[in-house]
Each structure stands twice: as structure tokens, then as C-alpha cells.
Short mmCIF file of C-alpha atoms in Angstrom, two decimals:
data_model
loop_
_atom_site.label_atom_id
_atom_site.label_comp_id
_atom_site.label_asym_id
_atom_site.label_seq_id
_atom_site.Cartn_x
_atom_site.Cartn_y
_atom_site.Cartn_z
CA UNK A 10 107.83 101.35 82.82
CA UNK A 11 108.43 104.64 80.99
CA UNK A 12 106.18 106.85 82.21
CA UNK A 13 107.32 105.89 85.95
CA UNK A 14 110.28 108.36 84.76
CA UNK A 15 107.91 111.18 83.90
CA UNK A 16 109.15 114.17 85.62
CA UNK A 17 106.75 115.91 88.44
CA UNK A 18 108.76 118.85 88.31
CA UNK A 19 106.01 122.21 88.96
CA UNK A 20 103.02 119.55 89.61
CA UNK A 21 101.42 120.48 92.82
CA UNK A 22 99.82 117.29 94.56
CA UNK A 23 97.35 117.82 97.61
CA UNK A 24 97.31 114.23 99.96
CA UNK A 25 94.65 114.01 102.60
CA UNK A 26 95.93 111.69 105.52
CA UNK A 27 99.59 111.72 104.26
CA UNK A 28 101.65 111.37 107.48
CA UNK A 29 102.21 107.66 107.16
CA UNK A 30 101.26 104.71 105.36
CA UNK A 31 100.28 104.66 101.80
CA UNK A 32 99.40 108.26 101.56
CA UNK A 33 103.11 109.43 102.59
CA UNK A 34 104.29 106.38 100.14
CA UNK A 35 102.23 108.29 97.62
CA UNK A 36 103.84 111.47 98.58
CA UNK A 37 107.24 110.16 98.12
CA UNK A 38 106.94 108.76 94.92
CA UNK A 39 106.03 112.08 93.46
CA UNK A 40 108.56 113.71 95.49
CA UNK A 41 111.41 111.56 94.04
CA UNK A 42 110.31 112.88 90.52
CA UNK A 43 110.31 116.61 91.78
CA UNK A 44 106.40 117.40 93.08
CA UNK A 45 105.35 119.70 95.29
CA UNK A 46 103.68 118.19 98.01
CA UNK A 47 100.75 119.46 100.61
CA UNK A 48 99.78 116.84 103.04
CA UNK A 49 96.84 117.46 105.14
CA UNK A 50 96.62 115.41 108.10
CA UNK A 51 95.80 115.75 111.71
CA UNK A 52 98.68 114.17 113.31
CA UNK A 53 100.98 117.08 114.89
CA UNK A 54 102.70 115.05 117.53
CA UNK A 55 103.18 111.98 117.92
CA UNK A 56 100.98 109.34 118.19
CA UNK A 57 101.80 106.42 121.24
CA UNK A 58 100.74 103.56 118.70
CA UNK A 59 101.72 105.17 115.10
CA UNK A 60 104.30 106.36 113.57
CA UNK A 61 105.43 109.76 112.40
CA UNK A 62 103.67 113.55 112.25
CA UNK A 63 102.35 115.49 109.75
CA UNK A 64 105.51 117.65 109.98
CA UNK A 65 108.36 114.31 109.81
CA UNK A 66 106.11 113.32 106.69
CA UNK A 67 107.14 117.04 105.29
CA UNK A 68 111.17 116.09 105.99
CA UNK A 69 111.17 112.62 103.86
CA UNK A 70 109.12 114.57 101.44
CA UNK A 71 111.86 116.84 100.75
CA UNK A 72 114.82 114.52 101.90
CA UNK A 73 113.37 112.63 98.32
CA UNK A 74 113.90 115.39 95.78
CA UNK A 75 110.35 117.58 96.55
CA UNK A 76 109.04 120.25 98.20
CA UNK A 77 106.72 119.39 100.89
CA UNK A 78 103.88 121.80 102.99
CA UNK A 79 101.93 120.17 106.03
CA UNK A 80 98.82 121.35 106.83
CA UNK A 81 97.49 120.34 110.60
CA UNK A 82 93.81 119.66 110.03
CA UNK A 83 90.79 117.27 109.45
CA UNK A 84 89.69 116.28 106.21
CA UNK A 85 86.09 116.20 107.72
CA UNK A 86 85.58 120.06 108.56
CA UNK A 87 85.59 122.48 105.60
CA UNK A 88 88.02 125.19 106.69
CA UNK A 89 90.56 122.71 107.38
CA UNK A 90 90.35 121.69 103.56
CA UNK A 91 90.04 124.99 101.93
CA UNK A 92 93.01 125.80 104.02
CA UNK A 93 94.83 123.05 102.47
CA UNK A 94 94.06 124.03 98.67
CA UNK A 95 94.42 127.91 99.26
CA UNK A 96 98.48 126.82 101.34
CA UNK A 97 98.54 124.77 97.91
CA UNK A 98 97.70 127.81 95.55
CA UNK A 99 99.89 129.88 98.10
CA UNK A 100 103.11 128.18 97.78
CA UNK A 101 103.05 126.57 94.91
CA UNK A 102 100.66 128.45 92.38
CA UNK A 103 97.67 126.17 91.99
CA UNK A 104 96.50 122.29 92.15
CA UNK A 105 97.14 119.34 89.66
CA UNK A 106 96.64 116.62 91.40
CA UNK A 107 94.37 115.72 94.39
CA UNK A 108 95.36 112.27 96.58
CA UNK A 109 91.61 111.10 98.64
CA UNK A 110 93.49 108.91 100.79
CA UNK A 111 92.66 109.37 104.38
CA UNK A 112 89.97 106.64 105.37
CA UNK A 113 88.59 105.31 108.32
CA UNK A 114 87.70 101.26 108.76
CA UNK A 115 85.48 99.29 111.27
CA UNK A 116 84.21 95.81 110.50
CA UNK A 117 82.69 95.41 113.67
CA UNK A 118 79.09 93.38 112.29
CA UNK A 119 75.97 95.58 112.46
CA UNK A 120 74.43 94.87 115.40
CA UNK A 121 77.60 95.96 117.34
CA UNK A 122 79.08 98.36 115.30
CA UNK A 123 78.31 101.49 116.84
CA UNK A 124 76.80 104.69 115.74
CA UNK A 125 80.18 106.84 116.16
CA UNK A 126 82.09 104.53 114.44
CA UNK A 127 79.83 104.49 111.70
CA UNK A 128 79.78 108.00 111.33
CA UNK A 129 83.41 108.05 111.22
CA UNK A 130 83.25 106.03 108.19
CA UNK A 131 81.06 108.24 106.54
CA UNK A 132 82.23 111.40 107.39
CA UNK A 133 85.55 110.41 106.39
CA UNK A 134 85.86 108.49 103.69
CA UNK A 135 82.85 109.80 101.50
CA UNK A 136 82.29 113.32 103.42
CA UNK A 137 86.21 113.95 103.25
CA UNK A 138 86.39 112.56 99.68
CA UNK A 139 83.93 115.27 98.77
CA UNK A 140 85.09 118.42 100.69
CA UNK A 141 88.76 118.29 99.50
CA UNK A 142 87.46 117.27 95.79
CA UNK A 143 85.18 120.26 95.75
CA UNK A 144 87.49 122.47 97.26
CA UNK A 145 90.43 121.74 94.39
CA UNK A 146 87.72 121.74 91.76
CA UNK A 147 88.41 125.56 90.44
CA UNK A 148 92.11 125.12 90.70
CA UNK A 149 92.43 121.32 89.22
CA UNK A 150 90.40 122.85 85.51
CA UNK A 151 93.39 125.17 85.31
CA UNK A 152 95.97 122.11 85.02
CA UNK A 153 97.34 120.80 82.16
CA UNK A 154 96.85 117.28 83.81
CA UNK A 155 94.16 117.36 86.63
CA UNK A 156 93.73 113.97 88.35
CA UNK A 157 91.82 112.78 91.53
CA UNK A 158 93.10 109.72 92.74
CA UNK A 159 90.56 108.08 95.55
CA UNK A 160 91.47 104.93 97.10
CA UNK A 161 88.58 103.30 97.21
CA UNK A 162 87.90 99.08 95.47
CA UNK A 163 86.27 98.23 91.77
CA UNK A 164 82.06 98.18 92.85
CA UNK A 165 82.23 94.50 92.78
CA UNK A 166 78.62 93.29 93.82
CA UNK A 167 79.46 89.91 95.02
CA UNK A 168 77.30 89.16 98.26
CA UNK A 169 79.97 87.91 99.94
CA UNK A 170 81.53 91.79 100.30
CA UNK A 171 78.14 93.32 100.38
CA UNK A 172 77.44 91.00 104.06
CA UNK A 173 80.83 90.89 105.19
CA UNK A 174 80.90 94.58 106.77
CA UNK A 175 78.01 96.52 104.91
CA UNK A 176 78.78 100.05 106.63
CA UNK A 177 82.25 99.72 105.84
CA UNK A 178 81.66 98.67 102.27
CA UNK A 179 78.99 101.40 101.52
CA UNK A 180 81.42 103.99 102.74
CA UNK A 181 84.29 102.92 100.43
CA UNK A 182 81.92 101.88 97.46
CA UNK A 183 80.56 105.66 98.11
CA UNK A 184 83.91 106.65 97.77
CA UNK A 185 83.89 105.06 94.29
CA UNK A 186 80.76 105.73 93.42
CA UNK A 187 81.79 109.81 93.87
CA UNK A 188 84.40 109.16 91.87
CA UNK A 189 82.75 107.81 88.60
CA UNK A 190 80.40 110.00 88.76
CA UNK A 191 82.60 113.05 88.96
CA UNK A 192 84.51 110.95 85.94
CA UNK A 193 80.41 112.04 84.06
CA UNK A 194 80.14 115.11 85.58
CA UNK A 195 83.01 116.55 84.58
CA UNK A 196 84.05 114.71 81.21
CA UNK A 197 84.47 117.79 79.33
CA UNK A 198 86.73 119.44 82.06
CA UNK A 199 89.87 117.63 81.21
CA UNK A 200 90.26 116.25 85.23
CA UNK A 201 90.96 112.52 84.92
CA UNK A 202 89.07 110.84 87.95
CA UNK A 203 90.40 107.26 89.22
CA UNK A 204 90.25 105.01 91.81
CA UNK A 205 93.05 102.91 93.00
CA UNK A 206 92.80 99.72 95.53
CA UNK A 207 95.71 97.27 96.56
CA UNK A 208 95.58 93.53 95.36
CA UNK A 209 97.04 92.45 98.99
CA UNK A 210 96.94 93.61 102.37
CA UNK A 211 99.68 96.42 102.61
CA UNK A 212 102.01 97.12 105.38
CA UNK A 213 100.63 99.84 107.37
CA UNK A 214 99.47 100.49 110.81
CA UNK A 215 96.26 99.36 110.06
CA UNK A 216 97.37 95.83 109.39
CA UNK A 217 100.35 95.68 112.16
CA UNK A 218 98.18 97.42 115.38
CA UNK A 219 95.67 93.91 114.60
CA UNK A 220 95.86 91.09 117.03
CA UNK A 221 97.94 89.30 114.65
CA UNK A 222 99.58 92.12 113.04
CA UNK A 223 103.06 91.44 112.96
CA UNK A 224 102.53 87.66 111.60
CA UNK A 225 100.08 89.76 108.67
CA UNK A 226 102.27 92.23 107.95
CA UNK A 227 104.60 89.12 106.90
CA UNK A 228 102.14 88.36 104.05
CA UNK A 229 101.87 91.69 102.93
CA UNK A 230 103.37 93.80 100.50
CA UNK A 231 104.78 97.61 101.28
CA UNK A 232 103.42 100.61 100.38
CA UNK A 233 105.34 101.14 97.45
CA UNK A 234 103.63 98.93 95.50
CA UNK A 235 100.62 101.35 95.65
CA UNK A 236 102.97 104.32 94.88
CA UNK A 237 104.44 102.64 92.09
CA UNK A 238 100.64 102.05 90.73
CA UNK A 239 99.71 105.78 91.47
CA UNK A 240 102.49 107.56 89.80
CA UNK A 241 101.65 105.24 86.70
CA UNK A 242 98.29 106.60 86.83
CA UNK A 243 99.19 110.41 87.44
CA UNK A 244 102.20 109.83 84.64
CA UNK A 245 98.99 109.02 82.14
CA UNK A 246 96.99 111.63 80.36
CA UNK A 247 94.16 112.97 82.08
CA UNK A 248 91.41 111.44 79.35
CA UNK A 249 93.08 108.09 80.00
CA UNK A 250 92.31 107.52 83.25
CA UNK A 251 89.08 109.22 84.04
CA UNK A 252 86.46 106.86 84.81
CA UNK A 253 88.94 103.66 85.90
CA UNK A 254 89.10 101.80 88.75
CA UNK A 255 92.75 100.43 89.04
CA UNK A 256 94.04 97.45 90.84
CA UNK A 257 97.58 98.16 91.90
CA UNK A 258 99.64 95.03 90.43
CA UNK A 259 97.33 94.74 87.30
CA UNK A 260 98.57 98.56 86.89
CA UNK A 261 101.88 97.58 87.15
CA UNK A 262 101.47 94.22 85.01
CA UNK A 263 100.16 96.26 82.03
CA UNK A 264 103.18 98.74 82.37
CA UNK A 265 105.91 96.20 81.88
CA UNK A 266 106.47 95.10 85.27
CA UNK A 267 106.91 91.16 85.62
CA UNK A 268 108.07 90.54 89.38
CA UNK A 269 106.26 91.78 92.09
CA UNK A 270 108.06 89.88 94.49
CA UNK A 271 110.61 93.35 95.29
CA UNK A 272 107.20 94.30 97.15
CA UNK A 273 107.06 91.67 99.72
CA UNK A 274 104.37 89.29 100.98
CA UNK A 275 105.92 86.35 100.42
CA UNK A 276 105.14 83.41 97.78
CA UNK A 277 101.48 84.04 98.57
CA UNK A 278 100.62 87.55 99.92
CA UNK A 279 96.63 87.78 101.39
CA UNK A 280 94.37 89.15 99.20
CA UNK A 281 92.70 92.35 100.27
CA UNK A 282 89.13 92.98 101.17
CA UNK A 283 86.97 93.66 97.91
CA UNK A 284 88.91 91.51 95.88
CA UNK A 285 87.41 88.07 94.82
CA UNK A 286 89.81 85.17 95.02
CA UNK A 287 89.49 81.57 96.32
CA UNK A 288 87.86 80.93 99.86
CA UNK A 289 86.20 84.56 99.38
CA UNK A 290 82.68 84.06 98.51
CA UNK A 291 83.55 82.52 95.13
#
């Protein structure tokens, strides 16, 4: 996996929800090839159920070999982003690389999924997707190798995703959706946009604060799986990428990687929303 050892060195990434979870593991894996890191995220202090700030997210950004930034704020409300992308340009002289990874999920059925929770969703995943996008825009056609990574799934149209939580899957698919078409938009730009989803269920709060987190998290794999699988993306020329949507072990598959098992999840990890696989629709 050559291009894993690409340096980072002067490549400015901005991460929305980076204080924990795959975001952070995102963060890291840049930082240990030198990037400069801004994480916007709204967690100052503590959280009772989750783990680490904003700020704590900063330290193990910089304890791996980069320099880190936080920036307290809400990926949904447009100050908060521009704020993020002008401490970006402030510190470390522009934007190469933009992380949409903060996301919300309910897949409470229709008829008792409320209206806040759906607008939650929307607002953001494909609202917050879009502000901190638009806001980088200017700064990411300066780069030598703009990218927008979104994690958001492959549009696969099987009924058996479209019923299973429709206001959940129309907010990620919109997430996609923004992406490609950005991918159109702005072909001739020389900003690769991707998308990147996990194979599995991942370790993260999301899975472990369920009813049967703990015995889930078991048959997951970590977050670094989804790192590994983003710096191979970012390590790739811009042209390369723009217009993909990645699976995170196929990623790692077609860059020389052969055992996934150093990830976790056991002899048979569970396969992740959006993904077809036996017993799923198929």
C-alpha cells in the first residue's frame, strides 16, 4: 500500500464532527503523515455518554505527528462553518481537503419518527454537507489536490434499503447524491469528489450506546479501517477519485491489502446498512 506512505506534510484537512469516532480516526491518519488538521465539532465539554471534546481530539491530533485547530461550532449554521474554513486559511494558509463526516441517524419507522428528528437528519447530513462544501469551495480550486470526502453509501436502489428507514436513507443518499453531482459540476476544477461508506458496522458510539451495544461492537471492526480507506483515497490524484463511491475494504483490497482481520469483527463482522449481503433483501 504505497501511497498509504504519501506524506501530508503542508495539506490542510477541514473534518466536520471530528471529536470522536471515525471522523477523529480520519484526523489521525492524516496527522501521522504530517496534516494540518481543523476539526469542527460542537462538543466543548464533555459529554455524560461519549467520549472526548473537540479540544482532547486537537491533543491526539498533534500527539500523532500533526498540527491540529478545534473549532467549537455546528456544522448546521453558516457562521460556524465559514469560521472553520477562514481558522483553516488563518493558520494554515488555505484548504486541500474537506472531511463531510458529521451525520445524524434515526431509524425510528415513519409513522413514529418524529418531525425534529427528521429535520436533524436533514439539516445535518445534507444541509451540513453543503454549507462546509460551499464554504471551502474558493480555497479547495487553489490546491494542488482538492478532495471532498463525504461519508455517505453507493445509491444502491434495492427496496429493501429504500423501506427499511426511508428518511434516514434519503438523507444519506442526498449526501451522495451532492456529491456526484459536485463530481459534474465541477469536473474541470481539479477537486476530486468521493464518497466513502464502511463494509461493517464500526466501533463507535453509535453502535456501543445501542441496547446491545457492547455484544455489536464485538462484531465490528475499528475505525481505522475507514482511515486506512480515506487516506488511500486522499493519497490518489484528484481526477482519480472524483465521481467514486468507495467501500472501505474493497479500497483496501485493490491497494494490496489481503487481511482485514488487524481491524476486528471477528470471523464474520455485520454488514452495515446500505450494503447488500445475505438475509438483506437479496
Amino acid at each position: 500500500m504505497s501511497s498509504q506512505q504519501e506524506s501530508f506534510s503542508d495539506r490542510t484537512l477541514v473534518v466536520s464532527g471530528g471529536s470522536r469516532g471515525i471522523g477523529l480516526a480520519i484526523a489521525l491518519g492524516a496527522a501521522r503523515r504530517g496534516a494540518n488538521v481543523v476539526l469542527l465539532a460542537k462538543t466543548a465539554e464533555p459529554h455524560p455518554k461519549l467520549p472526548g471534546t473537540v479540544h482532547t481530539a486537537v491533543a491526539e491530533v498533534e500527539a500523532a505527528g500533526g498540527k491540529g485547530v478545534a473549532v467549537v461550532g455546528d456544522v448546521r449554521k453558516e457562521e460556524d462553518v465559514a469560521r472553520a474554513i477562514e481558522t483553516a486559511v488563518e493558520h494554515f494558509g488555505g484548504v486541500d481537503i474537506v472531511i463531510n463526516n458529521a451525520s445524524a441517524i434515526s431509524t425510528d419507522p415513519t409513522e413514529s419518527l418524529s418531525a425534529k428528528k427528521f429535520d436533524l437528519m436533514m439539516d445535518i447530513n445534507i444541509r451540513g454537507t453543503f454549507l462546509l462544501t460551499k464554504a471551502a469551495l474558493p480555497h479547495l480550486r487553489k490546491s494542488a489536490n482538492a478532495q471532498v470526502l463525504t461519508l455517505a453509501p453507493p445509491m444502491n436502489m434495492n427496496p429493501y434499503w429504500l423501506g427499511a428507514h426511508p428518511s434516514y436513507t434519503l438523507s444519506k443518499y442526498g449526501m451522495t447524491l451532492l456529491s456526484l453531482g459536485w463530481a459534474a459540476e465541477y469536473a474541470d476544477s481539479g477537486i476530486g469528489f468521493s464518497c466513502l461508506w464502511p463494509e461493517t458496522y464500526i466501533v463507535t458510539s453509535a453502535v456501543t450506546n445501542l441496547a446491545d451495544g457492547q455484544n455489536l461492537a464485538q462484531s465490528s471492526r475499528s475505525p481505522e479501517i475507514m482511515a486506512d480507506a480515506a487516506v488511500e483515497i486522499l493519497s490518489r490524484p484528484a481526477a482519480e477519485v472524483n465521481g467514486q463511491t468507495f467501500v472501505d475494504s474493497e479500497v483496501l483490497t485493490a491497494s494490496g491489502v489481503t487481511d482485514l482481520s488487524r481491524y476486528g469483527g471477528g470471523d464474520d463482522p455485520i454488514i452495515d446498512i446500505f450494503i447488500d449481503a445475505p438475509g438483506q433483501g437479496l
